């Protein structure tokens, strides 16, 4: 708020508008009046319109800047040599599987996957890398267009080994998988499917990449237009106030993507839910009945695990933002997270009961012992023929006492 206040006075606002319109003109080559009515990237089923995070820059520069560094913002993008992390250099550009091998080649600015079926003489046209899924913290998968149909490619990238791998749950022979909304819903802000059912045909130009501002704050065209036309207005207009939502609504804002696959649709499409609504009316997991929480997978179900933890059950206000600032990349910031634990665990009744020497040995790192990294059962990759099931490690959100500790 401080930054914005300063910018919003006198000379500040004039130069700000000037810069903003300059940026806008360079990018879009349109007339000045278009500035007051931002370009619409896509329209949600509820009629609200997406304008993209670039339009937020002029008024929320601090949040915009740190947002660009988050895994959320970078979790999907148009594929190019900057966004694709896998190597196209000779020697490092091969994935060799049992019945098929792949070679990744860069031809001018375009990236391709070439497929060779072993022991058979079939010609398979190369697939172009069109879309990247995954920020690359753990890995990336890639999608390719065939006209307006979207498919997942067989090669993925695995960050721990800096290498190409067979995509999770793909067979060892040549295969492409049609990609519908059920896959894209957690890695994109919005995609405009041409079908009402599970089809894989999209309006290519109406995809909003990354988990962008408007996925958590709802499509914001009206908010932007209002504040551009009313630069002296200080109170937010046409904007949901997340701070005032109920605990469950705030949890749902994250649970739409962090509570399992929620394959069972009860209403609309996988992209229909918007923050502020009741998520359980839209979708649920198969086996939605209470399960043994030790069976929840650490991958993608932080909501289910956290809400099973005593920390959550025995407090009235804990939600995801108790520990996470959704606008910042906080990965690896153990000091910050341990402080969050200490905000509650300093009274006599709930302090750690393990030997002080053991705590010191772990560098006072609460999360190393109580939220250890655990192997995912659902997210595994095949590194080569000999190791078909290598799991990704994800930090569990079932906060508790564990015998095995992995830092
Ligand atoms: C032309 C200026 C302007 C633009 C562009 C703009 N906002 Fe705002 N926004 C404001 C003002 C003014 C406020 C009210 C002061 C505050 O809360 O910081 C605000 C407040 C907010 C709030 C807090 C609401 C609340 O009451 O707590 C959110 C969230 C928000 N904006 C999101 C966005 C998003 C997302 C975008 C881009 C899609 C965006 N804004 C673009 C001016 C703007
Ligand atoms: C539209 C789906 C979606 C929503 C909504 C969403 N997330 Fe995520 N989140 C993801 C995906 C996908 C990733 C993995 C990104 C990657 O690395 O490619 C992720 C990653 C994360 C990470 C790990 C970041 C890192 O540095 O690796 C945290 C923490 C997180 N989300 C917290 C939250 C919180 C808190 C909320 C709610 C305020 C939230 N998410 C809402 C989809 C979502
Ligand atoms: C229900 C939401 C959801 C769906 C559906 C989903 N993902 Fe994810 N995905 C996540 C979350 C959350 C993470 C990271 C955090 C974690 O592991 O829990 C992630 C991580 C990833 C990563 C690793 C990113 C990184 O570097 O950390 C890749 C690659 C990926 N997903 C690809 C896919 C593909 C391809 C599909 C569709 C076939 C898909 N995901 C469907 C939520 C989802
Ligand atoms: C992963 C979800 C998520 C994304 C993405 C996200 N926000 Fe937020 N934002 C939140 C949540 C949750 C809060 C409320 C924080 C709280 O209550 O502690 C919030 C609060 C805000 C606020 C008001 C409080 C403040 O910190 O000033 C503004 C303004 C805002 N967001 C703007 C943005 C803009 C602009 C972007 C994109 C550049 C963005 N947000 C991206 C979840 C998100
Ligand atoms: C909002 C307050 C709050 C925060 C933040 C918090 N906890 Fe807790 N935690 C509690 C409460 C309340 C209990 C239940 C107290 C009791 O058992 O008497 C609890 C219980 C626990 C337990 C015992 C679990 C069990 O199953 O018996 C452990 C271990 C724990 N917390 C560790 C942590 C760690 C590690 C963090 C930081 C990642 C953390 N807590 C953050 C409030 C919190
Ligand atoms: C008590 C504190 C706390 C709460 C509450 C919390 N988290 Fe976390 N979360 C952490 C810590 C600590 C990490 C590990 C960060 C790191 O590795 O640097 C983490 C990591 C993550 C990751 C990345 C996991 C991985 O290993 O790739 C995701 C995704 C995530 N949190 C989502 C959520 C969501 C969604 C919620 C709400 C349902 C939530 N978190 C609530 C403390 C918390
Ligand atoms: C070396 C690993 C380790 C570290 C580091 C550690 N703990 Fe523990 N903690 C344990 C073990 C083991 C227990 C169970 C001890 C027992 O059975 O009495 C425990 C118990 C607890 C309990 C439950 C107490 C009760 O009576 O229910 C809480 C709360 C807790 N720890 C919080 C923390 C916090 C907060 C931190 C960081 C300051 C922390 N722990 C650091 C291993 C650790």
XYZ file of C-alpha atoms and ligand atoms in Angstrom:
708
model
C 0.000 0.000 0.000
C 2.848 2.366 0.882
C 4.273 2.269 -2.608
C 0.916 2.793 -4.213
C 0.038 5.788 -2.021
C 3.251 7.509 -3.099
C 2.678 6.797 -6.726
C -0.876 7.984 -6.610
C -0.086 11.600 -5.781
C 0.360 14.448 -8.240
C 3.309 14.069 -10.546
C 3.512 10.368 -9.691
C 0.205 9.537 -11.254
C 0.930 11.464 -14.449
C 4.240 9.744 -15.073
C 2.752 6.431 -14.037
C -0.077 6.729 -16.542
C 2.395 7.831 -19.161
C 4.679 4.846 -18.571
C 1.767 2.468 -18.434
C 0.300 3.713 -21.670
C 3.738 3.658 -23.280
C 4.218 0.016 -22.275
C 0.729 -0.672 -23.508
C 1.271 1.022 -26.876
C 4.567 -0.697 -27.519
C 3.008 -4.060 -26.839
C -0.280 -3.584 -28.599
C 0.086 -0.652 -30.967
C -3.399 0.614 -30.154
C -4.912 3.996 -29.472
C -4.885 5.861 -26.166
C -8.540 5.253 -25.317
C -7.875 1.514 -25.369
C -5.761 2.008 -22.260
C -8.873 2.680 -20.202
C -10.493 -0.518 -21.435
C -7.881 -3.242 -21.061
C -7.522 -5.944 -23.677
C -9.588 -9.002 -22.802
C -7.621 -12.269 -22.844
C -10.555 -14.609 -22.193
C -14.065 -14.610 -20.758
C -15.084 -16.882 -17.890
C -18.363 -18.807 -18.081
C -19.784 -16.417 -15.485
C -19.172 -13.442 -17.814
C -16.221 -11.988 -15.856
C -13.232 -11.145 -18.074
C -9.496 -11.910 -17.720
C -6.916 -9.205 -18.479
C -3.634 -10.827 -17.288
C -1.149 -9.789 -14.589
C 0.673 -7.276 -16.788
C -2.257 -4.935 -16.341
C -1.815 -5.071 -12.546
C 1.786 -3.827 -12.754
C 1.050 -0.112 -12.832
C -0.843 -0.137 -9.515
C 0.465 -3.220 -7.695
C 4.114 -3.123 -8.774
C 5.500 -4.703 -5.581
C 3.214 -7.758 -5.723
C 3.541 -8.049 -9.498
C 7.342 -8.171 -9.307
C 7.593 -10.936 -6.707
C 4.747 -12.855 -8.366
C 6.895 -13.292 -11.508
C 9.331 -15.402 -9.447
C 6.747 -17.836 -8.111
C 6.278 -21.437 -9.187
C 2.621 -20.488 -9.699
C 3.342 -17.843 -12.328
C 5.873 -20.107 -14.064
C 3.857 -23.314 -14.001
C 2.854 -23.041 -17.659
C 4.131 -21.054 -20.608
C 4.571 -21.054 -24.346
C 7.514 -23.353 -25.114
C 10.772 -21.754 -26.270
C 14.449 -22.173 -25.501
C 14.054 -20.039 -22.359
C 11.104 -21.918 -20.829
C 12.020 -25.515 -21.803
C 14.655 -26.733 -19.303
C 15.688 -29.950 -21.068
C 18.838 -29.983 -23.212
C 18.863 -29.960 -27.025
C 22.649 -30.380 -27.221
C 24.023 -33.494 -28.898
C 24.543 -36.333 -26.416
C 22.176 -34.870 -23.817
C 19.141 -34.787 -26.105
C 18.157 -38.484 -26.197
C 15.569 -40.508 -24.293
C 15.989 -44.235 -24.919
C 13.116 -46.519 -23.856
C 12.364 -50.190 -24.437
C 10.483 -49.974 -27.731
C 11.071 -46.415 -28.788
C 13.683 -43.677 -28.625
C 13.364 -39.910 -28.836
C 15.724 -37.204 -29.969
C 15.140 -33.568 -29.099
C 16.275 -31.076 -31.728
C 16.277 -27.311 -31.979
C 15.737 -25.995 -35.510
C 16.086 -22.193 -35.569
C 13.670 -21.014 -32.852
C 11.551 -24.148 -32.858
C 11.953 -27.206 -30.635
C 11.043 -30.715 -31.808
C 10.773 -34.258 -30.479
C 11.743 -36.874 -33.113
C 10.481 -40.411 -32.556
C 12.108 -43.669 -33.703
C 10.248 -46.941 -33.196
C 12.738 -49.751 -32.610
C 12.765 -52.823 -34.886
C 10.006 -51.411 -37.067
C 10.064 -49.199 -40.086
C 7.410 -46.562 -39.360
C 7.644 -42.868 -40.020
C 6.349 -40.682 -37.237
C 6.317 -36.950 -37.952
C 8.207 -34.872 -35.361
C 6.176 -33.214 -32.582
C 6.723 -29.536 -31.857
C 7.158 -28.377 -28.253
C 4.286 -25.868 -27.931
C 3.437 -25.561 -24.222
C 5.478 -26.145 -21.050
C 3.757 -27.503 -17.917
C 5.737 -27.195 -14.652
C 8.012 -24.480 -13.308
C 10.894 -26.947 -13.220
C 11.257 -27.077 -9.421
C 10.768 -30.827 -9.800
C 10.281 -31.235 -13.526
C 8.383 -30.293 -16.664
C 6.003 -31.929 -19.102
C 5.308 -30.679 -22.614
C 2.243 -30.331 -24.803
C 1.917 -30.174 -28.571
C -0.818 -28.890 -30.876
C -2.270 -30.872 -33.730
C -4.436 -28.175 -35.329
C -6.623 -27.128 -32.385
C -6.186 -30.387 -30.473
C -3.815 -30.547 -27.525
C -1.672 -33.610 -26.665
C 0.948 -34.412 -24.042
C 4.340 -35.469 -25.437
C 6.058 -38.584 -24.183
C 9.275 -36.926 -23.050
C 9.336 -35.013 -19.775
C 12.196 -33.321 -17.963
C 13.345 -34.397 -14.486
C 15.116 -31.634 -12.565
C 17.057 -33.702 -9.971
C 18.985 -35.436 -12.783
C 18.808 -32.571 -15.298
C 17.663 -35.168 -17.803
C 14.879 -36.289 -20.157
C 12.570 -39.012 -18.762
C 9.457 -40.920 -19.798
C 6.378 -38.892 -18.759
C 4.695 -40.081 -15.552
C 2.390 -43.074 -16.230
C 3.309 -43.344 -19.926
C 4.004 -46.802 -21.437
C 7.423 -47.651 -22.907
C 6.173 -47.591 -26.502
C 5.272 -44.519 -28.577
C 2.215 -42.759 -27.198
C 0.527 -39.362 -27.055
C -2.184 -38.456 -24.588
C -5.048 -36.057 -25.378
C -5.079 -33.258 -22.802
C -8.403 -31.991 -21.479
C -9.398 -29.378 -18.920
C -9.000 -31.906 -16.100
C -5.233 -31.763 -16.603
C -4.909 -28.058 -17.385
C -7.108 -26.751 -14.568
C -4.311 -26.700 -11.960
C -1.504 -25.463 -14.202
C -3.305 -22.706 -16.099
C -5.429 -19.755 -15.074
C -7.984 -20.424 -17.791
C -8.270 -22.321 -21.053
C -11.126 -21.988 -23.488
C -12.243 -25.445 -24.567
C -14.357 -25.735 -27.724
C -16.251 -28.710 -26.297
C -18.494 -28.873 -23.276
C -17.345 -32.386 -22.370
C -13.861 -33.781 -21.906
C -12.555 -32.790 -25.369
C -9.048 -31.533 -26.177
C -9.858 -28.810 -28.744
C -9.081 -25.279 -27.596
C -9.185 -21.676 -28.748
C -5.392 -21.300 -28.768
C -5.401 -17.538 -28.466
C -7.622 -17.582 -25.369
C -5.369 -19.421 -22.930
C -4.228 -17.585 -19.796
C -0.907 -19.207 -18.823
C 0.449 -19.766 -15.315
C -1.466 -19.580 -12.034
C -1.944 -15.858 -12.385
C -3.474 -13.182 -10.127
C -6.938 -13.630 -11.543
C -7.165 -17.331 -10.667
C -7.084 -16.364 -6.971
C -8.670 -12.909 -7.224
C -11.216 -13.689 -9.981
C -11.183 -12.170 -13.479
C -10.491 -8.451 -12.955
C -11.329 -6.479 -16.110
C -13.923 -4.343 -14.316
C -11.546 -3.558 -11.431
C -8.812 -2.435 -13.826
C -11.137 -0.342 -15.993
C -12.638 1.325 -12.918
C -9.319 2.271 -11.334
C -7.808 3.469 -14.594
C -10.791 5.743 -15.063
C -10.827 6.809 -11.401
C -7.179 7.181 -10.483
C -7.913 8.981 -7.229
C -10.214 6.267 -5.852
C -8.521 4.713 -2.846
C -10.927 1.914 -1.986
C -10.848 -1.162 -4.200
C -13.843 -1.514 -6.500
C -15.049 -4.670 -8.291
C -12.594 -6.784 -6.338
C -13.260 -9.645 -3.967
C -11.757 -9.013 -0.533
C -10.071 -12.318 0.335
C -9.302 -11.222 3.893
C -12.999 -11.060 4.717
C -13.950 -14.501 3.375
C -14.713 -17.395 5.740
C -11.957 -19.836 6.640
C -13.432 -22.466 4.326
C -13.700 -20.022 1.408
C -10.061 -19.020 1.924
C -9.014 -22.680 2.057
C -11.046 -23.383 -1.090
C -9.046 -20.734 -2.951
C -6.039 -23.047 -2.655
C -7.896 -26.374 -2.386
C -9.247 -26.024 -5.940
C -5.749 -27.222 -6.981
C -4.197 -28.615 -3.779
C -6.788 -31.166 -2.610
C -6.323 -34.078 -4.995
C -7.550 -34.492 -8.541
C -11.245 -33.886 -7.734
C -12.122 -35.851 -10.900
C -15.799 -36.124 -10.039
C -17.514 -33.046 -11.457
C -20.777 -32.051 -9.786
C -21.321 -28.789 -11.669
C -19.906 -27.032 -14.740
C -16.412 -27.741 -16.083
C -13.070 -28.054 -14.248
C -12.590 -24.272 -14.761
C -16.064 -23.215 -13.562
C -15.330 -22.654 -9.847
C -14.216 -19.130 -8.898
C -12.858 -18.082 -5.507
C -15.579 -17.088 -3.053
C -17.887 -19.905 -4.143
C -18.403 -23.264 -2.388
C -15.871 -25.683 -3.912
C -17.617 -28.867 -2.759
C -20.604 -27.980 -4.943
C -18.346 -28.144 -8.017
C -16.179 -31.224 -7.628
C -14.938 -33.936 -5.309
C -12.422 -36.751 -5.267
C -13.559 -40.279 -6.016
C -13.516 -41.932 -2.589
C -14.576 -38.616 -1.080
C -15.661 -40.540 2.013
C -13.271 -40.031 4.943
C -10.090 -41.991 4.294
C -7.229 -42.982 6.513
C -5.157 -39.822 6.259
C -1.923 -41.804 6.002
C -3.221 -42.924 2.573
C -3.502 -39.388 1.162
C -0.758 -38.744 -1.348
C 1.754 -36.038 -0.477
C 1.586 -34.831 -4.088
C -1.151 -32.338 -4.677
C -3.181 -32.912 -1.505
C -1.762 -30.423 0.976
C -5.326 -29.468 1.887
C -6.360 -32.991 2.921
C -3.187 -33.484 4.912
C -3.155 -30.126 6.653
C -6.792 -30.349 7.686
C -6.027 -33.750 9.262
C -3.254 -32.204 11.420
C -3.688 -31.257 15.077
C -2.276 -27.766 14.376
C -5.210 -27.172 12.055
C -7.901 -28.967 14.040
C -7.061 -27.291 17.319
C -6.923 -23.715 16.029
C -9.732 -21.600 14.611
C -7.859 -19.581 12.033
C -5.036 -21.630 10.518
C -5.199 -21.747 6.716
C -2.619 -21.901 3.929
C -1.689 -18.224 4.258
C -0.729 -18.745 7.931
C 2.578 -20.062 6.557
C 2.572 -19.100 2.857
C 2.628 -15.656 1.247
C 0.973 -16.469 -2.085
C 2.774 -13.569 -3.783
C 6.313 -14.710 -3.005
C 8.657 -17.544 -3.825
C 9.517 -18.824 -0.337
C 10.934 -22.221 -1.246
C 13.906 -23.130 0.933
C 13.336 -20.314 3.424
C 13.493 -22.620 6.487
C 14.097 -19.761 8.919
C 10.852 -18.107 7.856
C 8.813 -21.314 8.137
C 10.260 -22.267 11.527
C 9.305 -18.833 12.824
C 5.747 -19.624 11.766
C 5.788 -22.762 13.962
C 7.200 -20.783 16.853
C 4.392 -18.238 16.640
C 2.156 -20.906 18.222
C 4.577 -23.354 19.813
C 6.177 -21.168 22.431
C 3.748 -21.708 25.292
C 4.521 -24.436 27.826
C 1.694 -26.748 26.791
C 2.738 -27.236 23.188
C 6.518 -26.974 22.986
C 8.603 -29.721 21.438
C 9.186 -32.631 23.807
C 12.203 -34.155 22.108
C 15.698 -33.822 23.651
C 17.135 -30.340 23.119
C 20.349 -31.888 21.839
C 18.402 -33.600 19.040
C 16.698 -30.355 18.075
C 20.038 -28.583 17.973
C 21.472 -31.381 15.852
C 18.812 -30.653 13.233
C 19.644 -26.954 13.335
C 16.423 -26.165 15.208
C 14.600 -27.061 11.995
C 11.020 -27.930 13.048
C 9.871 -28.818 9.541
C 12.742 -31.265 8.913
C 11.312 -33.522 11.657
C 7.608 -32.682 11.661
C 6.906 -32.082 7.939
C 9.464 -34.402 6.328
C 9.786 -34.880 2.583
C 8.076 -38.105 1.583
C 7.891 -40.073 -1.677
C 4.756 -39.562 -3.759
C 2.878 -42.706 -4.789
C 1.055 -41.062 -7.672
C 3.854 -38.960 -9.160
C 6.663 -41.238 -10.287
C 8.929 -41.176 -13.321
C 10.766 -43.786 -15.308
C 14.410 -42.753 -15.481
C 15.453 -45.678 -17.682
C 14.548 -49.307 -18.300
C 15.948 -50.390 -14.932
C 14.247 -47.886 -12.647
C 10.639 -47.642 -13.740
C 9.171 -46.141 -10.569
C 11.269 -43.323 -9.133
C 9.015 -41.146 -6.928
C 9.040 -37.388 -6.571
C 9.609 -36.251 -2.977
C 7.072 -33.784 -1.604
C 6.954 -32.233 1.864
C 4.037 -33.698 3.792
C 1.430 -31.351 5.270
C 0.344 -33.921 7.840
C 2.207 -32.142 10.639
C 3.137 -34.768 13.222
C 5.780 -36.897 14.880
C 7.732 -39.066 12.422
C 10.341 -41.670 13.197
C 12.138 -41.395 9.885
C 13.560 -37.986 9.189
C 14.764 -36.810 5.815
C 16.003 -33.268 5.572
C -5.330 1.578 -12.173
C -4.949 1.005 -10.897
C -5.221 -0.455 -10.626
C -5.017 -1.532 -11.450
C -4.571 -1.549 -12.895
C -5.264 -2.716 -10.640
N -5.643 -2.341 -9.382
Fe -6.063 -3.573 -7.822
N -6.385 -1.988 -6.617
C -6.283 -0.656 -6.981
C -6.603 0.194 -5.841
C -6.562 1.720 -5.836
C -6.901 -0.663 -4.766
C -7.314 -0.266 -3.354
C -6.117 0.010 -2.504
C -5.489 -1.233 -2.043
O -6.179 -2.090 -1.471
O -4.290 -1.423 -2.293
C -6.737 -2.036 -5.280
C -6.913 -3.171 -4.512
C -6.749 -4.477 -4.988
C -6.909 -5.657 -4.180
C -7.207 -5.705 -2.694
C -8.699 -5.678 -2.510
C -9.067 -5.522 -1.088
O -10.039 -4.789 -0.844
O -8.420 -6.115 -0.233
C -6.683 -6.726 -4.989
C -6.749 -8.184 -4.611
C -6.387 -6.199 -6.311
N -6.447 -4.830 -6.276
C -6.089 -6.992 -7.411
C -5.762 -6.493 -8.655
C -5.431 -7.317 -9.782
C -5.406 -8.826 -9.770
C -5.132 -6.482 -10.825
C -4.726 -6.845 -12.227
C -5.587 -7.781 -12.940
C -5.319 -5.130 -10.344
N -5.695 -5.178 -9.036
C -5.138 -3.993 -11.116
C -5.932 -0.189 -8.235
C -5.622 -0.977 -9.328
C -4.941 -22.977 -10.301
C -4.368 -23.936 -9.404
C -3.686 -23.453 -8.138
C -4.187 -22.623 -7.162
C -5.519 -21.891 -7.144
C -3.191 -22.579 -6.120
N -2.114 -23.351 -6.484
Fe -0.389 -23.581 -5.431
N 0.428 -24.646 -6.966
C -0.248 -25.050 -8.088
C 0.651 -25.774 -8.958
C 0.305 -26.385 -10.298
C 1.907 -25.782 -8.317
C 3.194 -26.385 -8.854
C 3.868 -25.298 -9.641
C 5.117 -25.775 -10.350
O 6.162 -25.918 -9.700
O 5.048 -25.943 -11.576
C 1.728 -25.064 -7.052
C 2.737 -24.854 -6.130
C 2.534 -24.292 -4.886
C 3.551 -24.157 -3.868
C 5.016 -24.567 -4.007
C 5.796 -23.380 -4.517
C 7.218 -23.689 -4.907
O 8.043 -22.778 -4.779
O 7.488 -24.777 -5.371
C 2.960 -23.577 -2.775
C 3.620 -23.233 -1.447
C 1.569 -23.337 -3.127
N 1.347 -23.780 -4.414
C 0.638 -22.772 -2.276
C -0.622 -22.324 -2.674
C -1.508 -21.539 -1.846
C -1.203 -21.099 -0.431
C -2.626 -21.287 -2.597
C -3.855 -20.482 -2.216
C -3.629 -19.126 -1.736
C -2.439 -21.915 -3.891
N -1.217 -22.545 -3.892
C -3.354 -21.873 -4.943
C -1.573 -24.787 -8.388
C -2.386 -23.908 -7.687
C -5.443 -31.249 -9.051
C -4.436 -30.354 -9.524
C -3.421 -30.873 -10.531
C -3.682 -31.500 -11.730
C -5.010 -31.931 -12.311
C -2.389 -31.717 -12.338
N -1.392 -31.216 -11.539
Fe 0.597 -31.216 -11.927
N 0.964 -30.447 -10.090
C 0.010 -30.012 -9.193
C 0.665 -29.524 -7.994
C -0.068 -28.961 -6.768
C 2.054 -29.674 -8.194
C 3.219 -29.320 -7.280
C 3.091 -29.559 -5.822
C 2.924 -30.981 -5.422
O 3.680 -31.864 -5.864
O 2.000 -31.220 -4.634
C 2.200 -30.247 -9.541
C 3.416 -30.539 -10.142
C 3.573 -30.897 -11.465
C 4.840 -30.965 -12.152
C 6.202 -30.659 -11.534
C 6.364 -29.166 -11.509
C 7.553 -28.713 -10.722
O 8.587 -28.412 -11.301
O 7.443 -28.667 -9.486
C 4.575 -31.327 -13.455
C 5.569 -31.494 -14.594
C 3.143 -31.510 -13.564
N 2.566 -31.244 -12.333
C 2.481 -31.889 -14.721
C 1.124 -32.154 -14.802
C 0.445 -32.645 -15.985
C 1.112 -32.938 -17.323
C -0.868 -32.791 -15.655
C -2.023 -33.289 -16.521
C -1.837 -34.618 -17.095
C -1.022 -32.366 -14.273
N 0.207 -32.003 -13.787
C -2.213 -32.330 -13.578
C -1.349 -30.045 -9.382
C -1.990 -30.685 -10.424
C -2.187 -18.286 -5.361
C -3.207 -17.295 -5.190
C -2.850 -15.837 -5.414
C -2.237 -15.291 -6.513
C -1.698 -16.001 -7.736
C -2.217 -13.866 -6.284
N -2.787 -13.563 -5.081
Fe -3.069 -11.722 -4.281
N -3.785 -12.536 -2.565
C -4.018 -13.883 -2.381
C -4.526 -14.086 -1.039
C -4.900 -15.432 -0.428
C -4.591 -12.812 -0.421
C -5.052 -12.497 0.983
C -3.872 -12.565 1.894
C -4.250 -12.655 3.341
O -5.423 -12.629 3.652
O -3.333 -12.790 4.145
C -4.136 -11.858 -1.429
C -4.072 -10.479 -1.219
C -3.818 -9.553 -2.238
C -3.915 -8.107 -2.101
C -4.348 -7.347 -0.855
C -3.400 -7.474 0.280
C -2.023 -7.009 -0.049
O -1.087 -7.811 0.145
O -1.847 -5.881 -0.524
C -3.578 -7.562 -3.323
C -3.511 -6.095 -3.683
C -3.261 -8.668 -4.217
N -3.416 -9.853 -3.524
C -2.898 -8.522 -5.540
C -2.412 -9.563 -6.340
C -1.830 -9.378 -7.653
C -1.681 -8.053 -8.358
C -1.445 -10.609 -8.094
C -0.716 -10.971 -9.358
C 0.434 -10.150 -9.727
C -1.843 -11.569 -7.066
N -2.399 -10.896 -6.027
C -1.682 -12.949 -7.178
C -3.818 -14.886 -3.288
C -3.189 -14.747 -4.517
C -1.773 -21.399 14.391
C -0.988 -22.045 15.442
C -0.062 -23.169 15.032
C 0.952 -23.141 14.099
C 1.339 -21.980 13.178
C 1.606 -24.409 14.163
N 0.998 -25.225 15.083
Fe 1.564 -27.112 15.617
N -0.051 -27.276 16.805
C -0.894 -26.228 17.168
C -1.863 -26.708 18.130
C -2.937 -25.878 18.796
C -1.573 -28.082 18.338
C -2.265 -29.049 19.257
C -1.668 -28.823 20.619
C -1.646 -30.001 21.515
O -1.371 -31.097 21.037
O -1.891 -29.787 22.687
C -0.423 -28.392 17.516
C 0.190 -29.653 17.468
C 1.449 -29.886 16.909
C 2.182 -31.132 16.993
C 1.727 -32.411 17.672
C 1.010 -33.208 16.624
C 0.350 -34.439 17.090
O -0.174 -35.157 16.205
O 0.271 -34.669 18.286
C 3.352 -30.966 16.307
C 4.451 -31.985 16.106
C 3.342 -29.608 15.800
N 2.170 -28.990 16.169
C 4.361 -29.050 15.045
C 4.241 -27.842 14.355
C 5.199 -27.377 13.373
C 6.461 -28.100 12.997
C 4.732 -26.186 12.900
C 5.350 -25.314 11.825
C 5.490 -25.950 10.508
C 3.481 -25.888 13.589
N 3.217 -26.929 14.440
C 2.707 -24.754 13.374
C -0.865 -24.950 16.652
C -0.023 -24.497 15.657
C 2.152 -24.754 9.324
C 2.715 -24.142 8.169
C 2.136 -24.479 6.799
C 0.815 -24.426 6.422
C -0.368 -24.009 7.260
C 0.788 -24.772 5.025
N 2.048 -25.041 4.573
Fe 2.595 -25.552 2.698
N 4.530 -25.704 3.252
C 5.003 -25.445 4.525
C 6.422 -25.698 4.566
C 7.321 -25.535 5.775
C 6.796 -26.116 3.260
C 8.198 -26.479 2.744
C 8.816 -25.269 2.121
C 10.173 -25.560 1.546
O 10.429 -26.713 1.162
O 10.951 -24.631 1.461
C 5.571 -26.107 2.470
C 5.529 -26.479 1.122
C 4.366 -26.475 0.359
C 4.284 -26.910 -1.017
C 5.425 -27.480 -1.832
C 5.598 -28.925 -1.482
C 6.800 -29.561 -2.108
O 7.539 -30.297 -1.414
O 7.018 -29.345 -3.295
C 2.981 -26.762 -1.414
C 2.406 -27.117 -2.755
C 2.260 -26.219 -0.277
N 3.121 -26.057 0.777
C 0.909 -25.896 -0.292
C 0.166 -25.585 0.846
C -1.275 -25.438 0.847
C -2.162 -25.560 -0.357
C -1.633 -25.166 2.133
C -3.044 -25.023 2.699
C -3.900 -26.197 2.498
C -0.417 -25.121 2.926
N 0.650 -25.388 2.107
C -0.369 -24.848 4.282
C 4.271 -25.030 5.615
C 2.902 -24.871 5.636
C 15.212 -33.801 15.766
C 13.860 -33.751 15.285
C 12.966 -32.675 15.875
C 13.087 -31.315 15.732
C 14.197 -30.544 15.041
C 11.913 -30.745 16.341
N 11.124 -31.723 16.851
Fe 9.357 -31.482 17.807
N 9.309 -33.460 18.263
C 10.200 -34.404 17.807
C 9.842 -35.712 18.344
C 10.568 -37.037 18.076
C 8.706 -35.505 19.166
C 7.961 -36.539 19.985
C 8.717 -36.665 21.289
C 8.022 -37.572 22.252
O 7.576 -38.642 21.845
O 7.909 -37.162 23.401
C 8.375 -34.091 19.065
C 7.274 -33.478 19.651
C 6.819 -32.203 19.341
C 5.536 -31.644 19.707
C 4.425 -32.384 20.411
C 4.462 -32.116 21.872
C 3.320 -32.816 22.568
O 3.475 -33.056 23.763
O 2.325 -33.141 21.942
C 5.489 -30.365 19.230
C 4.355 -29.368 19.374
C 6.738 -30.118 18.558
N 7.517 -31.246 18.635
C 7.062 -28.920 17.932
C 8.325 -28.641 17.415
C 8.735 -27.332 16.967
C 7.872 -26.090 16.957
C 10.020 -27.449 16.544
C 10.963 -26.359 16.027
C 11.339 -25.380 17.018
C 10.415 -28.856 16.725
N 9.360 -29.526 17.246
C 11.638 -29.372 16.375
C 11.266 -34.184 16.949
C 11.738 -32.929 16.604
